[in-house]
Amino acid sequence: MPPRVRLLAVLAAALLLALPVSPALAVAAVAAVPAFLVALAAATRRDARLVGVAVLLAAWHGAVVGAAYLSGGGRHGLPLVVLLLWGAPLPLFPWLYARTSPRARDGEPNP
Amino acid sequence: MTVLAVLVVLAAAVAWWSARRAGSAADFFAAGHAAGAWLVGLAGTAAALSAFTFVGGPGMFFAAGTGALWLIASAPVTGALQCWAVGEPVVALVARTGAVTLPELLGARHASRTVRAVAAVVIAIGCVASLAVQVRAVAVLGPVFLGVSGTAAAAAVMLATTLYMALGGMRAGLVADAVQGAVMAGAAVTLAVASLAAAGGPAAAVDAIARTKPQLLGAFGTLPPARALALFLLFCVGTCAQPHYVQKFLFLEDARQLRRLPAVLTLALALTLTVWIGVGIGGTALALDGRIAVAAPDDLSPRTMEHLGPWAVVLAGAGVLAAMMSTAASLLNLSAAALSRDLPAALGRPEGGLAGARLATLGVAAGATLLGLASERTVALLGIAGWGFFTAALLPATTVALALRVRPAALAAAMAVGGGVDLVLEAVRAGLPAGLEPGLAGAAAGLLILAVTPYRGASGECA
């Protein structure tokens, strides 16, 4: 396993275990662990665009979960979760995948 | 009873059609490596979602409010995440090795029979246990949605599923799963819209909840935030470790199908999960307004359907049956592959061939049915070996170890230790702090084992 991936794997594992410790670590875990899996694909493919996707995914999850914490127990928590976590990214990540899929990267015509 | 009889006849027709087309192990276990994105996306979603989507999910909203939605909040991401992290390495390795099962793929990737054996054992244990839980769920929901005894419902559903899976393997399972996926999506959207309409529309439903139990509408509902976030992560990254999800990548015709797959997976998942949100919010509003009586969270969905009318009960029954059969079909095939193909090969013995696979399918179905109809305590213990167990045991294998070369002994240890950590922590779950999910802790242990073990090769990339 390459050193950078090894480091990221240790970080992801540590955050999974540390999630209950504090809200900050919980937000970090939600932001970092799914992004780690995309970063793994970036390392495997050696595709820098996937590093950007991993950063975007981490930022999105971090921002929404942070906002959820800040919103407290008010009734706007439901639309926040449904619209920001569920609704808005619904078309985004399939589109990003299609844009960064290996064939698209190689400039080949679409099937 | 009529619904069940029609079901068995349809299953017999599918079995007859597919039996002549399943002539090789690749046909039986991997649908001939000939499927496109639409078929795999619909079938994958159907196999992934169980009856919990139609019954447990809305009930969980009634109990935990918005907190229940964190389980499914990763749905927009998981389709693409699976393709990035798992799908691409799987498709590349299948093209190179011709593997037809996940343990075979892992064994070939790391040239290790031990890896193949451990993966097969993990999958066999988890699948048989999950299958027994599905049988139990049919037995519990049969009287509610089908009007027959639990034992009759479980026997009929397992007979129908086993019929086409034993004869046609995944050649039959893939087509049946895709049709069931379409049924589930259609039923889910219809029931969600009808439930919200019965509650006066989404705004009126939220108002009704806000008047009576406003704590349900907070960002985490009544769940501790750490627990909600741990569930979010478990169901987000855990999708990359479920063998019945990963199996579908082995069915793809070629890598070009991956491009459209996240869109199909996301669309199918989003449509089907509307029942969780729509019936959850609409049904909870009806219950809090006193228009339906709900004694326990799992009553919410059946009582809401009864309020909507007989057509809704029938439609929900069809959705529940489709969800159960599609999940059971994949679990049957995976466990049959592990027992008749992977374990013998890993132990240096002759593989069972198609006859062995069919016998294993029948044996697993019979065993799981008996287990599922056994005491509730047995089923509760079996329920532990579900999503979290697969996440704990297989996440490091299906992500890190499919993409990169690792030491085979470390990979075998990661799977065994991950699964063990999950089972031990599940046994003491009541004493764990909120947010410490056994499945995630097991996966973390496995990741650490792979990360601290020296890397053996110069080129770690998947071909």
Coordinates of N, CA, C and O in Angstrom, one line a residue, chain A residues 29-42 45 50 53-55 57-58 61 89-90 92-98 100, chain B residues 73-90 232-241 245-246 249 258 261-263 265-266 269 387 395 398-399:
Chain A
A29 N -15.4 12.8 10.8 CA -15.5 11.4 10.3 C -16.5 11.3 9.1 O -16.2 10.6 8.1
V30 N -17.6 12.0 9.3 CA -18.6 12.0 8.2 C -18.0 12.6 6.9 O -18.2 12.1 5.8
A31 N -17.2 13.6 7.1 CA -16.6 14.3 5.9 C -15.5 13.4 5.3 O -15.3 13.4 4.1
A32 N -14.7 12.8 6.2 CA -13.4 12.2 5.7 C -13.6 10.8 5.2 O -12.9 10.4 4.2
V33 N -14.4 10.0 5.8 CA -14.3 8.5 5.5 C -14.9 8.3 4.1 O -14.2 7.6 3.3
P34 N -16.1 8.8 3.7 CA -16.5 8.5 2.3 C -15.5 9.2 1.3 O -15.2 8.5 0.2
A35 N -14.9 10.3 1.6 CA -13.9 11.0 0.7 C -12.7 10.1 0.6 O -12.0 10.1 -0.4
F36 N -12.3 9.4 1.7 CA -11.2 8.5 1.6 C -11.3 7.4 0.5 O -10.4 7.1 -0.2
L37 N -12.6 6.9 0.4 CA -12.8 5.9 -0.6 C -12.6 6.5 -2.0 O -12.1 5.8 -2.9
V38 N -13.1 7.7 -2.2 CA -12.8 8.4 -3.5 C -11.4 8.7 -3.7 O -10.8 8.5 -4.8
A39 N -10.7 9.1 -2.7 CA -9.2 9.3 -2.8 C -8.5 8.0 -3.1 O -7.5 8.0 -3.8
L40 N -9.0 6.9 -2.6 CA -8.4 5.6 -3.0 C -8.5 5.4 -4.5 O -7.6 4.9 -5.1
A41 N -9.7 5.7 -5.0 CA -9.9 5.5 -6.5 C -8.9 6.5 -7.2 O -8.4 6.1 -8.3
A42 N -8.7 7.7 -6.7 CA -7.8 8.7 -7.3 C -6.4 8.1 -7.3 O -5.7 8.2 -8.3
R45 N -6.3 5.1 -9.9 CA -6.3 5.5 -11.3 C -5.3 6.5 -11.6 O -5.1 6.8 -12.8
L50 N -10.2 13.1 -9.5 CA -10.9 12.5 -8.4 C -10.5 13.0 -7.0 O -11.2 12.9 -6.1
V53 N -12.9 15.6 -6.6 CA -14.2 15.1 -6.2 C -14.2 14.7 -4.7 O -15.2 15.0 -4.0
A54 N -13.1 14.1 -4.2 CA -13.0 13.7 -2.8 C -13.1 15.0 -1.9 O -13.8 14.9 -0.9
V55 N -12.4 16.0 -2.3 CA -12.5 17.3 -1.5 C -13.9 17.8 -1.5 O -14.4 18.3 -0.5
L57 N -16.7 16.2 -2.0 CA -17.6 15.3 -1.1 C -17.3 15.6 0.4 O -18.3 15.7 1.1
A58 N -16.1 15.7 0.7 CA -15.8 16.0 2.2 C -16.3 17.4 2.6 O -16.9 17.5 3.7
H61 N -20.3 17.1 2.8 CA -20.8 16.4 4.0 C -20.4 17.2 5.2 O -21.3 17.3 6.2
P89 N -27.8 17.0 -3.8 CA -26.8 16.2 -4.5 C -27.3 15.0 -5.3 O -26.4 14.3 -5.9
L90 N -28.6 14.9 -5.4 CA -29.1 13.7 -6.1 C -28.6 13.5 -7.5 O -28.1 12.5 -7.9
L92 N -26.0 15.3 -8.7 CA -24.6 15.8 -8.8 C -23.6 14.6 -8.9 O -22.7 14.7 -9.8
F93 N -23.7 13.6 -8.0 CA -22.6 12.6 -8.0 C -22.7 11.7 -9.1 O -21.6 11.3 -9.7
P94 N -23.9 11.2 -9.6 CA -23.9 10.4 -10.8 C -23.3 11.2 -12.0 O -22.6 10.7 -12.8
W95 N -23.6 12.5 -12.1 CA -23.1 13.4 -13.1 C -21.5 13.4 -13.0 O -20.8 13.3 -14.0
L96 N -21.1 13.6 -11.8 CA -19.6 13.7 -11.6 C -18.9 12.4 -12.0 O -17.9 12.3 -12.6
Y97 N -19.6 11.3 -11.7 CA -19.0 10.0 -12.0 C -18.9 9.8 -13.6 O -17.9 9.4 -14.1
A98 N -20.0 10.2 -14.2 CA -20.0 10.1 -15.7 C -18.9 11.0 -16.3 O -18.3 10.6 -17.3
T100 N -16.1 11.8 -14.9 CA -14.8 11.4 -14.6 C -14.5 9.9 -14.8 O -13.5 9.4 -14.4
Chain B
A73 N -29.7 9.0 4.1 CA -29.3 10.3 3.5 C -28.1 10.2 2.6 O -27.8 11.2 1.9
S74 N -27.4 9.1 2.6 CA -26.3 9.0 1.7 C -26.7 8.5 0.4 O -25.8 8.3 -0.5
A75 N -27.9 8.2 0.1 CA -28.4 7.6 -1.1 C -27.9 8.4 -2.4 O -27.5 7.7 -3.4
P76 N -27.9 9.7 -2.4 CA -27.4 10.4 -3.6 C -25.9 10.1 -3.9 O -25.5 10.3 -5.0
V77 N -25.2 9.7 -2.9 CA -23.7 9.5 -3.1 C -23.3 8.1 -3.4 O -22.3 7.8 -4.1
T78 N -24.1 7.1 -2.8 CA -23.6 5.7 -2.8 C -23.4 5.1 -4.1 O -22.5 4.3 -4.3
G79 N -24.3 5.4 -5.1 CA -24.1 4.8 -6.4 C -22.8 5.1 -7.0 O -22.1 4.2 -7.5
A80 N -22.4 6.4 -7.0 CA -21.1 6.8 -7.6 C -20.0 6.3 -6.7 O -19.0 5.9 -7.2
L81 N -20.2 6.4 -5.4 CA -19.1 5.9 -4.5 C -18.8 4.4 -4.8 O -17.6 4.0 -4.8
Q82 N -19.8 3.6 -4.9 CA -19.6 2.2 -5.2 C -18.8 2.0 -6.5 O -17.9 1.2 -6.6
C83 N -19.2 2.8 -7.5 CA -18.5 2.6 -8.8 C -17.0 3.1 -8.7 O -16.1 2.4 -9.3
W84 N -16.8 4.2 -8.0 CA -15.4 4.7 -7.9 C -14.6 3.7 -7.1 O -13.5 3.3 -7.5
A85 N -15.1 3.3 -5.9 CA -14.2 2.5 -5.0 C -14.2 1.0 -5.2 O -13.2 0.4 -5.0
V86 N -15.3 0.5 -5.8 CA -15.4 -1.0 -5.9 C -15.6 -1.4 -7.4 O -14.9 -2.3 -7.9
G87 N -16.5 -0.7 -8.0 CA -16.9 -1.2 -9.4 C -15.8 -1.2 -10.4 O -15.6 -2.2 -11.1
E88 N -15.0 -0.2 -10.4 CA -13.9 -0.1 -11.4 C -12.9 -1.2 -11.2 O -12.5 -1.9 -12.1
P89 N -12.4 -1.4 -9.9 CA -11.4 -2.5 -9.7 C -12.1 -3.9 -10.0 O -11.4 -4.8 -10.6
V90 N -13.4 -4.1 -9.7 CA -14.0 -5.4 -9.9 C -14.1 -5.7 -11.4 O -13.7 -6.7 -11.9
F232 N -25.4 7.1 9.4 CA -25.2 7.7 8.1 C -23.9 7.1 7.5 O -23.9 6.6 6.4
L233 N -22.8 7.0 8.3 CA -21.6 6.5 7.8 C -21.7 5.0 7.5 O -21.2 4.5 6.5
L234 N -22.3 4.3 8.4 CA -22.5 2.8 8.2 C -23.2 2.5 6.9 O -22.8 1.6 6.2
F235 N -24.2 3.2 6.6 CA -25.0 2.9 5.4 C -24.4 3.6 4.2 O -24.8 3.3 3.0
C236 N -23.5 4.6 4.4 CA -22.8 5.2 3.2 C -21.7 4.3 2.8 O -21.7 3.8 1.7
V237 N -20.7 4.1 3.6 CA -19.5 3.3 3.2 C -19.8 1.8 3.2 O -19.2 1.1 2.5
G238 N -20.8 1.4 4.0 CA -21.2 0.0 4.1 C -21.7 -0.5 2.7 O -21.6 -1.7 2.5
T239 N -22.2 0.4 1.9 CA -22.7 -0.1 0.5 C -21.5 -0.7 -0.3 O -21.8 -1.5 -1.1
C240 N -20.3 -0.3 0.0 CA -19.2 -0.8 -0.7 C -18.8 -2.2 -0.3 O -17.9 -2.8 -0.8
A241 N -19.4 -2.7 0.8 CA -18.9 -3.9 1.4 C -20.0 -5.0 1.4 O -19.8 -6.1 1.9
Y245 N -24.4 -6.3 -3.2 CA -24.1 -5.1 -4.0 C -22.9 -5.4 -5.0 O -23.0 -5.2 -6.2
V246 N -21.8 -5.8 -4.4 CA -20.6 -6.0 -5.1 C -20.7 -7.0 -6.2 O -20.2 -6.9 -7.3
F249 N -21.5 -6.0 -9.8 CA -20.4 -5.5 -10.7 C -19.8 -6.7 -11.5 O -19.3 -6.4 -12.6
L258 N -20.3 0.9 -16.6 CA -20.1 1.6 -15.4 C -20.5 3.1 -15.5 O -21.0 3.7 -14.5
L261 N -24.1 3.6 -14.7 CA -24.6 2.8 -13.6 C -25.0 3.7 -12.4 O -26.0 3.5 -11.8
P262 N -24.1 4.7 -12.0 CA -24.5 5.5 -10.8 C -25.8 6.2 -11.0 O -26.6 6.3 -10.0
A263 N -26.1 6.7 -12.2 CA -27.4 7.4 -12.4 C -28.5 6.4 -12.2 O -29.6 6.8 -11.6
L265 N -28.6 3.5 -10.5 CA -28.6 3.2 -9.1 C -29.3 4.3 -8.2 O -30.1 4.0 -7.4
T266 N -28.8 5.5 -8.5 CA -29.3 6.6 -7.7 C -30.8 6.9 -7.9 O -31.6 7.1 -7.0
L269 N -32.8 4.0 -6.4 CA -32.8 4.1 -4.9 C -33.6 5.2 -4.4 O -34.4 5.1 -3.4
W387 N -25.9 -6.2 7.9 CA -25.2 -5.1 7.2 C -23.9 -4.7 7.9 O -22.8 -4.6 7.3
L395 N -15.3 -4.5 4.2 CA -15.0 -3.1 3.6 C -13.5 -3.0 3.3 O -13.2 -2.5 2.2
T398 N -13.0 -5.1 0.0 CA -13.6 -4.7 -1.2 C -13.1 -3.3 -1.7 O -13.3 -3.0 -2.8
T399 N -12.5 -2.6 -0.8 CA -12.1 -1.2 -1.2 C -10.5 -1.3 -1.4 O -10.0 -1.3 -2.5

